[in-house]
Amino acid sequence: MINVIGMGYIGLPTALMLAAHGEKVIGTDYNKELVKTLQSGKLTFQENGLDGLFSEALKQGIAFTDEYKRTDMYIVSVPTPYDKESKKIDPSYVITAVKSVIKVCPEGATLVIESTIPPGTIDTYVRPVLKESGFIEGKNIHLAHAPERIIPGNMIYELIHNNRTIGADRQEIGEKVKNIYQSFCQGEIIVTDIRTAEMTKVVENTFRDINIAFANELMKICRSGEMDVYEIIRIANKHPRVNILSPGPGVGGHCISVDPWFLVGDYPGLANLILTARKTNDSMPEFVLKRIYEIMRKEGIEDAEKVGIYGLTYKENVDDMRESPTLQMLKCMDEHLAGGRVKVYDPYIEKDIVANQYHDLERFLEDVTLVVLMVAHNEIIENMEKLNGKTVLDTRKVCDCENVYWL
């Protein structure tokens, strides 16, 4: 039996996937309302393919509870936020989960940390908890790290097809954990040591952050020099060893926008390129705001009420708003322009979370003159003709409408 701890964006799909492929699984979360929702047969967030996976897992007998259970294996998949001042990880959720596990786990149980953590976290925070509780690694408890590698919007496919890394101090424990994930994972699963596994996940997301930062900085250079950054990137990418990403309104989500800070916080003075990339990407929401002001002046739009922001999520076709560039921009707008006057719409966000939020595309477009496309949801791509007659700031380079501006 496997007890998966944390029924969020990573823990829930992992638990469902394990259960749907024959493992006996109990999903635990401290949020009683979330647990009740799952127990009633309803999902707590939207994701392509998650409904079918949920149905199959329920058929296979998955259970949900707010209690930790006595099992042979625990997979901890709780949040790992970072302190925005120190740029260091907040390990409190992981520590709490580990302390709760060791109160109920039998001797010989395997504890797998799936949460994304910077290198050294298990040494610094997890091992001392085990030692203080009288557990001896390799004797009456075993440790492993299996960082997730999936992205909202494509979770189910990537859980099955992406390669994975398992970190363990003992090869046999790594192989044991590998066998569990092989119940559904068709990608290559590499067994290594724990610190390497910790570092690998953070490095993957940091690399992507730096690549995005290069594209965003290049865009700013090209705008200053009155050049077409998209054409320059298109031509440069014809080179077989060049793959520049597209510029955008910022970096969101809980991985790329967060993980690089772990290295900045833990290695001050060494992670200089990483720090610069983070600052570049964090500057983009304010850059978009300045472009909005420029376009308003050029188009003679004097009233912020005529500005409509399309998209609240951090990426297309998901309901995940963590570290959303739009929310960052709206916060900045509040400081400069009483930003609550602008209209906001996102088809994936059903509850009101910001001022002047709409829930109907037609009404939203009727009430605005300038549409700022922050997220390229399929909805707007499939209804592009409805933007004709509007002024559009397209931060995602997907529009083919009449009066469009780019970053």
CSV table of C-alpha atoms in Angstrom, one decimal:
chain,number,residue,atom,x,y,z
A,1,MET,CA,0.0,0.0,0.0
A,2,ILE,CA,1.1,3.6,-0.8
A,3,ASN,CA,0.1,6.7,1.1
A,4,VAL,CA,0.5,9.8,-1.1
A,5,ILE,CA,0.7,12.9,1.0
A,6,GLY,CA,-0.6,16.1,-0.6
A,7,MET,CA,-3.5,16.1,-3.0
A,8,GLY,CA,-2.5,19.1,-5.0
A,9,TYR,CA,-1.4,19.6,-8.6
A,10,ILE,CA,1.3,16.9,-8.4
A,11,GLY,CA,0.2,14.6,-5.6
A,12,LEU,CA,-3.4,13.9,-6.9
A,13,PRO,CA,-2.4,13.0,-10.4
A,14,THR,CA,0.4,10.8,-9.1
A,15,ALA,CA,-2.0,9.0,-6.7
A,16,LEU,CA,-4.6,8.5,-9.4
A,17,MET,CA,-2.0,7.2,-11.8
A,18,LEU,CA,-0.7,4.7,-9.3
A,19,ALA,CA,-4.1,3.5,-8.3
A,20,ALA,CA,-5.3,3.2,-11.9
A,21,HIS,CA,-2.3,1.0,-12.7
A,22,GLY,CA,-3.0,-1.5,-9.9
A,23,GLU,CA,-1.3,-0.1,-6.8
A,24,LYS,CA,-3.3,0.2,-3.6
A,25,VAL,CA,-3.3,3.9,-2.8
A,26,ILE,CA,-4.5,6.2,0.0
A,27,GLY,CA,-4.4,9.9,-0.7
A,28,THR,CA,-3.9,12.2,2.3
A,29,ASP,CA,-4.4,15.9,2.6
A,30,TYR,CA,-4.7,18.2,5.7
A,31,ASN,CA,-7.5,20.2,3.9
A,32,LYS,CA,-10.7,18.5,5.1
A,33,GLU,CA,-12.9,20.3,2.5
A,34,LEU,CA,-10.6,19.1,-0.3
A,35,VAL,CA,-10.7,15.6,1.0
A,36,LYS,CA,-14.5,15.7,1.2
A,37,THR,CA,-14.7,16.9,-2.4
A,38,LEU,CA,-12.5,14.0,-3.6
A,39,GLN,CA,-14.5,11.5,-1.4
A,40,SER,CA,-17.7,12.7,-3.1
A,41,GLY,CA,-16.2,11.8,-6.5
A,42,LYS,CA,-15.5,15.3,-7.6
A,43,LEU,CA,-12.1,16.7,-8.7
A,44,THR,CA,-10.6,19.8,-7.2
A,45,PHE,CA,-9.0,21.3,-10.4
A,46,GLN,CA,-9.3,20.9,-14.1
A,47,GLU,CA,-6.7,19.0,-16.2
A,48,ASN,CA,-6.9,17.3,-19.6
A,49,GLY,CA,-7.6,13.5,-19.1
A,50,LEU,CA,-7.9,13.8,-15.3
A,51,ASP,CA,-11.6,12.9,-15.2
A,52,GLY,CA,-11.0,9.6,-16.9
A,53,LEU,CA,-8.1,8.8,-14.7
A,54,PHE,CA,-10.1,9.7,-11.6
A,55,SER,CA,-12.9,7.4,-12.6
A,56,GLU,CA,-10.5,4.5,-13.2
A,57,ALA,CA,-8.7,5.1,-9.9
A,58,LEU,CA,-12.0,5.1,-8.0
A,59,LYS,CA,-12.9,1.8,-9.7
A,60,GLN,CA,-9.6,0.4,-8.4
A,61,GLY,CA,-10.4,1.5,-4.9
A,62,ILE,CA,-8.4,4.6,-4.2
A,63,ALA,CA,-9.3,6.2,-0.9
A,64,PHE,CA,-8.9,9.8,0.4
A,65,THR,CA,-8.5,10.9,4.0
A,66,ASP,CA,-7.1,13.7,6.1
A,67,GLU,CA,-5.1,11.2,8.3
A,68,TYR,CA,-1.8,9.5,7.7
A,69,LYS,CA,-2.0,5.8,7.4
A,70,ARG,CA,0.3,2.8,8.3
A,71,THR,CA,1.7,1.7,5.0
A,72,ASP,CA,4.9,0.3,3.4
A,73,MET,CA,5.6,3.4,1.3
A,74,TYR,CA,4.9,7.1,1.6
A,75,ILE,CA,5.1,9.6,-1.3
A,76,VAL,CA,5.3,13.2,0.0
A,77,SER,CA,4.1,15.7,-2.5
A,78,VAL,CA,3.5,18.9,-0.6
A,79,PRO,CA,4.3,22.5,-1.5
A,80,THR,CA,7.8,23.9,-1.2
A,81,PRO,CA,7.4,27.7,-1.4
A,82,TYR,CA,10.3,30.1,-1.1
A,83,ASP,CA,10.8,33.2,1.0
A,84,LYS,CA,10.7,36.1,-1.4
A,85,GLU,CA,13.1,38.1,0.8
A,86,SER,CA,15.8,35.5,1.4
A,87,LYS,CA,15.1,33.5,-1.8
A,88,LYS,CA,15.4,30.3,0.3
A,89,ILE,CA,13.1,27.4,0.5
A,90,ASP,CA,10.4,27.2,3.1
A,91,PRO,CA,10.7,23.5,4.1
A,92,SER,CA,7.9,23.6,6.7
A,93,TYR,CA,5.3,21.6,4.7
A,94,VAL,CA,7.9,18.9,4.0
A,95,ILE,CA,9.0,18.8,7.7
A,96,THR,CA,5.4,18.6,8.9
A,97,ALA,CA,4.6,15.8,6.5
A,98,VAL,CA,7.7,13.8,7.5
A,99,LYS,CA,7.0,14.2,11.2
A,100,SER,CA,3.4,13.0,10.6
A,101,VAL,CA,4.6,10.0,8.6
A,102,ILE,CA,7.0,8.8,11.3
A,103,LYS,CA,4.3,8.8,13.9
A,104,VAL,CA,2.5,6.1,12.1
A,105,CYS,CA,4.9,4.3,9.7
A,106,PRO,CA,6.0,0.7,10.4
A,107,GLU,CA,9.7,-0.3,10.6
A,108,GLY,CA,11.2,-0.7,7.2
A,109,ALA,CA,8.9,1.8,5.5
A,110,THR,CA,10.2,3.8,2.5
A,111,LEU,CA,9.7,7.6,2.5
A,112,VAL,CA,9.8,9.2,-0.9
A,113,ILE,CA,10.0,13.0,-1.2
A,114,GLU,CA,8.5,14.0,-4.5
A,115,SER,CA,8.2,17.7,-3.7
A,116,THR,CA,10.7,19.9,-5.6
A,117,ILE,CA,13.5,20.8,-3.3
A,118,PRO,CA,17.0,22.4,-3.7
A,119,PRO,CA,20.1,20.2,-3.2
A,120,GLY,CA,20.8,19.5,0.4
A,121,THR,CA,17.2,19.8,1.6
A,122,ILE,CA,17.0,16.2,2.7
A,123,ASP,CA,20.3,16.4,4.4
A,124,THR,CA,19.5,19.6,6.2
A,125,TYR,CA,15.8,19.1,7.1
A,126,VAL,CA,14.6,15.5,6.6
A,127,ARG,CA,17.4,13.4,8.0
A,128,PRO,CA,17.6,15.4,11.3
A,129,VAL,CA,13.8,14.8,11.9
A,130,LEU,CA,14.3,11.0,11.4
A,131,LYS,CA,17.3,11.0,13.7
A,132,GLU,CA,15.6,12.9,16.4
A,133,SER,CA,12.7,10.4,16.3
A,134,GLY,CA,15.0,7.5,16.8
A,135,PHE,CA,14.9,6.2,13.2
A,136,ILE,CA,18.0,4.8,11.6
A,137,GLU,CA,18.2,5.1,7.8
A,138,GLY,CA,18.9,1.9,6.1
A,139,LYS,CA,17.7,-0.1,9.1
A,140,ASN,CA,14.2,0.8,10.1
A,141,ILE,CA,13.4,3.5,7.5
A,142,HIS,CA,14.5,4.3,4.0
A,143,LEU,CA,14.7,7.6,2.1
A,144,ALA,CA,14.4,8.4,-1.6
A,145,HIS,CA,13.7,11.5,-3.7
A,146,ALA,CA,11.6,11.2,-6.9
A,147,PRO,CA,11.1,14.8,-8.3
A,148,GLU,CA,8.1,15.3,-10.5
A,149,ARG,CA,8.6,16.4,-14.1
A,150,ILE,CA,5.1,17.3,-15.3
A,151,ILE,CA,3.4,20.5,-16.5
A,152,PRO,CA,-0.2,21.6,-16.0
A,153,GLY,CA,-2.2,21.1,-19.2
A,154,ASN,CA,-0.3,18.0,-20.2
A,155,MET,CA,0.1,16.2,-16.8
A,156,ILE,CA,-1.4,12.8,-17.7
A,157,TYR,CA,0.7,12.4,-20.9
A,158,GLU,CA,3.9,13.5,-19.2
A,159,LEU,CA,3.3,11.3,-16.2
A,160,ILE,CA,3.3,8.3,-18.5
A,161,HIS,CA,5.9,9.4,-21.1
A,162,ASN,CA,8.5,11.6,-19.4
A,163,ASN,CA,11.8,10.3,-18.1
A,164,ARG,CA,12.2,10.3,-14.3
A,165,THR,CA,15.0,10.4,-11.8
A,166,ILE,CA,15.0,8.4,-8.5
A,167,GLY,CA,17.5,9.5,-5.9
A,168,ALA,CA,18.5,7.0,-3.1
A,169,ASP,CA,21.5,6.4,-1.0
A,170,ARG,CA,21.1,2.6,-1.4
A,171,GLN,CA,20.7,1.1,-4.9
A,172,GLU,CA,18.2,-1.5,-3.8
A,173,ILE,CA,15.9,1.2,-2.4
A,174,GLY,CA,16.2,3.2,-5.6
A,175,GLU,CA,15.3,0.1,-7.6
A,176,LYS,CA,12.3,-0.6,-5.3
A,177,VAL,CA,11.0,3.0,-5.8
A,178,LYS,CA,11.7,2.7,-9.5
A,179,ASN,CA,9.6,-0.5,-9.8
A,180,ILE,CA,6.6,1.4,-8.2
A,181,TYR,CA,6.8,4.3,-10.8
A,182,GLN,CA,7.3,1.8,-13.6
A,183,SER,CA,3.7,0.6,-13.0
A,184,PHE,CA,2.7,3.6,-15.2
A,185,CYS,CA,5.9,5.4,-16.4
A,186,GLN,CA,7.0,4.4,-19.9
A,187,GLY,CA,9.9,6.8,-19.9
A,188,GLU,CA,13.5,6.0,-18.8
A,189,ILE,CA,13.9,6.0,-15.0
A,190,ILE,CA,17.4,6.8,-13.8
A,191,VAL,CA,18.5,5.8,-10.3
A,192,THR,CA,21.2,8.1,-8.8
A,193,ASP,CA,22.0,9.5,-5.3
A,194,ILE,CA,19.7,11.9,-3.5
A,195,ARG,CA,21.7,15.1,-3.8
A,196,THR,CA,22.1,14.6,-7.6
A,197,ALA,CA,18.3,14.0,-7.9
A,198,GLU,CA,17.6,17.1,-5.9
A,199,MET,CA,20.0,19.2,-8.1
A,200,THR,CA,18.8,17.7,-11.4
A,201,LYS,CA,15.2,18.9,-11.1
A,202,VAL,CA,16.2,22.4,-10.1
A,203,VAL,CA,18.7,22.6,-12.9
A,204,GLU,CA,16.2,21.6,-15.5
A,205,ASN,CA,13.8,24.4,-14.6
A,206,THR,CA,16.6,26.9,-14.2
A,207,PHE,CA,17.9,26.2,-17.7
A,208,ARG,CA,14.4,26.9,-19.1
A,209,ASP,CA,14.2,30.1,-17.1
A,210,ILE,CA,17.5,31.4,-18.5
A,211,ASN,CA,16.4,30.6,-22.0
A,212,ILE,CA,13.2,32.5,-21.6
A,213,ALA,CA,15.1,35.4,-20.0
A,214,PHE,CA,17.4,35.6,-23.1
A,215,ALA,CA,14.3,35.8,-25.4
A,216,ASN,CA,12.8,38.5,-23.2
A,217,GLU,CA,16.0,40.5,-23.1
A,218,LEU,CA,16.4,40.1,-26.8
A,219,MET,CA,12.9,41.4,-27.3
A,220,LYS,CA,13.7,44.5,-25.3
A,221,ILE,CA,16.8,45.1,-27.3
A,222,CYS,CA,14.9,44.8,-30.6
A,223,ARG,CA,12.1,47.1,-29.4
A,224,SER,CA,14.7,49.7,-28.5
A,225,GLY,CA,16.4,49.2,-31.9
A,226,GLU,CA,13.1,49.1,-33.8
A,227,MET,CA,13.6,45.6,-35.0
A,228,ASP,CA,11.2,42.6,-35.3
A,229,VAL,CA,12.3,40.2,-32.6
A,230,TYR,CA,10.0,37.4,-33.9
A,231,GLU,CA,11.5,37.5,-37.3
A,232,ILE,CA,15.0,37.6,-35.9
A,233,ILE,CA,14.3,34.6,-33.7
A,234,ARG,CA,12.7,32.7,-36.6
A,235,ILE,CA,15.8,33.2,-38.8
A,236,ALA,CA,18.3,32.5,-35.9
A,237,ASN,CA,16.5,29.2,-35.1
A,238,LYS,CA,17.2,28.0,-38.6
A,239,HIS,CA,20.7,27.3,-37.3
A,240,PRO,CA,20.9,23.6,-36.3
A,241,ARG,CA,22.3,24.4,-32.8
A,242,VAL,CA,20.1,27.4,-32.0
A,243,ASN,CA,16.7,27.1,-30.3
A,244,ILE,CA,15.6,30.5,-28.9
A,245,LEU,CA,12.2,30.5,-27.2
A,246,SER,CA,9.6,33.1,-27.7
A,247,PRO,CA,9.4,36.2,-25.5
A,248,GLY,CA,6.4,36.6,-23.3
A,249,PRO,CA,4.7,38.6,-20.5
A,250,GLY,CA,6.6,36.8,-17.7
A,251,VAL,CA,7.2,33.4,-16.2
A,252,GLY,CA,4.6,31.8,-13.9
A,253,GLY,CA,3.8,28.4,-12.4
A,254,HIS,CA,5.3,26.8,-9.4
A,255,CYS,CA,8.4,25.4,-11.1
A,256,ILE,CA,10.3,27.7,-13.5
A,257,SER,CA,9.5,30.9,-11.6
A,258,VAL,CA,10.4,29.4,-8.3
A,259,ASP,CA,13.1,26.7,-8.5
A,260,PRO,CA,15.9,29.0,-9.8
A,261,TRP,CA,15.5,31.1,-6.6
A,262,PHE,CA,16.5,28.0,-4.6
A,263,LEU,CA,20.0,28.2,-6.2
A,264,VAL,CA,20.2,32.0,-5.8
A,265,GLY,CA,19.2,31.7,-2.1
A,266,ASP,CA,21.5,28.8,-1.3
A,267,TYR,CA,24.5,29.9,-3.4
A,268,PRO,CA,24.7,33.7,-3.2
A,269,GLY,CA,27.5,35.2,-5.2
A,270,LEU,CA,27.8,32.1,-7.3
A,271,ALA,CA,24.4,32.0,-9.1
A,272,ASN,CA,24.9,35.3,-10.9
A,273,LEU,CA,23.6,34.4,-14.3
A,274,ILE,CA,20.6,32.7,-12.7
A,275,LEU,CA,19.8,35.8,-10.6
A,276,THR,CA,20.0,38.1,-13.7
A,277,ALA,CA,17.6,35.8,-15.6
A,278,ARG,CA,15.2,35.8,-12.7
A,279,LYS,CA,15.2,39.6,-12.5
A,280,THR,CA,14.7,39.8,-16.3
A,281,ASN,CA,11.7,37.5,-16.3
A,282,ASP,CA,10.3,39.1,-13.1
A,283,SER,CA,10.4,42.5,-14.9
A,284,MET,CA,8.2,41.5,-17.7
A,285,PRO,CA,4.7,42.1,-16.2
A,286,GLU,CA,5.8,45.8,-15.6
A,287,PHE,CA,7.2,45.9,-19.1
A,288,VAL,CA,3.8,44.8,-20.5
A,289,LEU,CA,2.1,47.5,-18.4
A,290,LYS,CA,4.3,50.1,-20.0
A,291,ARG,CA,3.4,48.8,-23.4
A,292,ILE,CA,-0.3,49.2,-22.5
A,293,TYR,CA,0.3,52.8,-21.6
A,294,GLU,CA,2.2,53.4,-24.8
A,295,ILE,CA,-0.6,51.9,-26.9
A,296,MET,CA,-3.3,53.7,-25.0
A,297,ARG,CA,-1.6,57.0,-25.8
A,298,LYS,CA,-1.1,56.1,-29.5
A,299,GLU,CA,-4.6,54.9,-30.0
A,300,GLY,CA,-6.2,57.8,-28.0
A,301,ILE,CA,-7.6,55.5,-25.3
A,302,GLU,CA,-7.9,57.7,-22.3
A,303,ASP,CA,-10.0,55.6,-20.0
A,304,ALA,CA,-8.6,52.4,-18.3
A,305,GLU,CA,-12.1,51.1,-18.2
A,306,LYS,CA,-11.7,50.5,-22.0
A,307,VAL,CA,-8.8,48.1,-21.4
A,308,GLY,CA,-9.5,44.4,-21.1
A,309,ILE,CA,-7.0,41.8,-19.8
A,310,TYR,CA,-7.5,38.4,-21.3
A,311,GLY,CA,-6.1,35.6,-19.2
A,312,LEU,CA,-5.5,35.1,-15.5
A,313,THR,CA,-3.7,31.7,-15.5
A,314,TYR,CA,0.0,31.4,-15.8
A,315,LYS,CA,-0.3,29.4,-19.1
A,316,GLU,CA,-2.9,28.3,-21.7
A,317,ASN,CA,-5.7,25.9,-21.1
A,318,VAL,CA,-5.3,25.4,-17.4
A,319,ASP,CA,-6.9,26.9,-14.2
A,320,ASP,CA,-3.5,27.2,-12.4
A,321,MET,CA,-2.8,30.8,-11.4
A,322,ARG,CA,0.3,30.3,-9.3
A,323,GLU,CA,2.8,33.1,-9.9
A,324,SER,CA,0.7,34.3,-12.8
A,325,PRO,CA,2.2,37.2,-14.8
A,326,THR,CA,-1.3,38.7,-15.1
A,327,LEU,CA,-1.7,38.8,-11.4
A,328,GLN,CA,1.7,40.3,-11.0
A,329,MET,CA,0.9,43.0,-13.6
A,330,LEU,CA,-2.5,43.8,-12.0
A,331,LYS,CA,-0.7,44.3,-8.7
A,332,CYS,CA,1.7,46.7,-10.4
A,333,MET,CA,-1.2,48.4,-12.1
A,334,ASP,CA,-3.0,48.9,-8.8
A,335,GLU,CA,0.1,50.8,-7.6
A,336,HIS,CA,0.2,53.1,-10.7
A,337,LEU,CA,-3.3,53.3,-12.2
A,338,ALA,CA,-6.0,52.3,-9.7
A,339,GLY,CA,-5.9,49.0,-11.8
A,340,GLY,CA,-9.3,47.8,-10.6
A,341,ARG,CA,-10.8,49.9,-13.4
A,342,VAL,CA,-9.6,47.5,-16.2
A,343,LYS,CA,-11.8,44.6,-17.2
A,344,VAL,CA,-10.5,41.0,-16.7
A,345,TYR,CA,-11.6,37.7,-18.2
A,346,ASP,CA,-10.4,34.1,-18.2
A,347,PRO,CA,-12.6,31.2,-19.3
A,348,TYR,CA,-10.9,28.8,-16.8
A,349,ILE,CA,-11.4,31.0,-13.6
A,350,GLU,CA,-15.0,30.6,-12.5
A,351,LYS,CA,-14.8,32.5,-9.2
A,352,ASP,CA,-14.2,36.2,-8.9
A,353,ILE,CA,-10.7,36.8,-7.7
A,354,VAL,CA,-10.0,40.3,-9.1
A,355,ALA,CA,-12.0,43.4,-9.5
A,356,ASN,CA,-14.2,43.8,-12.7
A,357,GLN,CA,-13.8,40.1,-13.6
A,358,TYR,CA,-16.0,38.9,-16.4
A,359,HIS,CA,-17.3,35.3,-17.1
A,360,ASP,CA,-18.6,35.7,-20.6
A,361,LEU,CA,-16.3,36.4,-23.6
A,362,GLU,CA,-18.9,38.2,-25.6
A,363,ARG,CA,-19.7,40.7,-22.8
A,364,PHE,CA,-16.1,41.2,-22.1
A,365,LEU,CA,-15.3,42.1,-25.6
A,366,GLU,CA,-18.3,44.4,-25.9
A,367,ASP,CA,-17.1,46.5,-23.0
A,368,VAL,CA,-13.5,47.1,-24.0
A,369,THR,CA,-11.5,48.8,-26.8
A,370,LEU,CA,-8.0,47.5,-26.1
A,371,VAL,CA,-7.6,43.8,-25.5
A,372,VAL,CA,-4.3,42.7,-23.8
A,373,LEU,CA,-3.8,39.0,-24.6
A,374,MET,CA,-1.8,37.6,-21.7
A,375,VAL,CA,-2.7,33.9,-22.2
A,376,ALA,CA,-3.3,32.1,-25.5
A,377,HIS,CA,-6.2,29.9,-24.4
A,378,ASN,CA,-7.7,27.8,-27.2
A,379,GLU,CA,-10.9,29.7,-26.7
A,380,ILE,CA,-9.5,33.0,-28.0
A,381,ILE,CA,-7.5,31.3,-30.8
A,382,GLU,CA,-10.7,29.7,-32.1
A,383,ASN,CA,-12.5,33.0,-31.9
A,384,MET,CA,-9.9,35.3,-33.3
A,385,GLU,CA,-12.3,37.0,-35.7
A,386,LYS,CA,-14.1,38.5,-32.6
A,387,LEU,CA,-11.0,40.6,-32.0
A,388,ASN,CA,-11.5,42.4,-35.3
A,389,GLY,CA,-12.4,46.0,-34.6
A,390,LYS,CA,-10.5,46.0,-31.4
A,391,THR,CA,-7.0,47.1,-30.6
A,392,VAL,CA,-4.9,44.2,-29.4
A,393,LEU,CA,-1.7,43.9,-27.5
A,394,ASP,CA,-0.7,40.3,-28.2
A,395,THR,CA,2.0,39.1,-25.7
A,396,ARG,CA,1.9,35.6,-27.0
A,397,LYS,CA,2.3,36.2,-30.8
A,398,VAL,CA,-0.8,34.2,-31.8
A,399,CYS,CA,-3.1,37.0,-33.2
A,400,ASP,CA,-3.8,37.5,-36.9
A,401,CYS,CA,-6.4,40.3,-36.3
A,402,GLU,CA,-6.5,43.8,-37.9
A,403,ASN,CA,-5.0,46.2,-35.4
A,404,VAL,CA,-2.4,44.2,-33.3
A,405,TYR,CA,0.6,45.3,-31.4
A,406,TRP,CA,3.4,43.0,-30.1
A,407,LEU,CA,5.7,43.2,-27.1
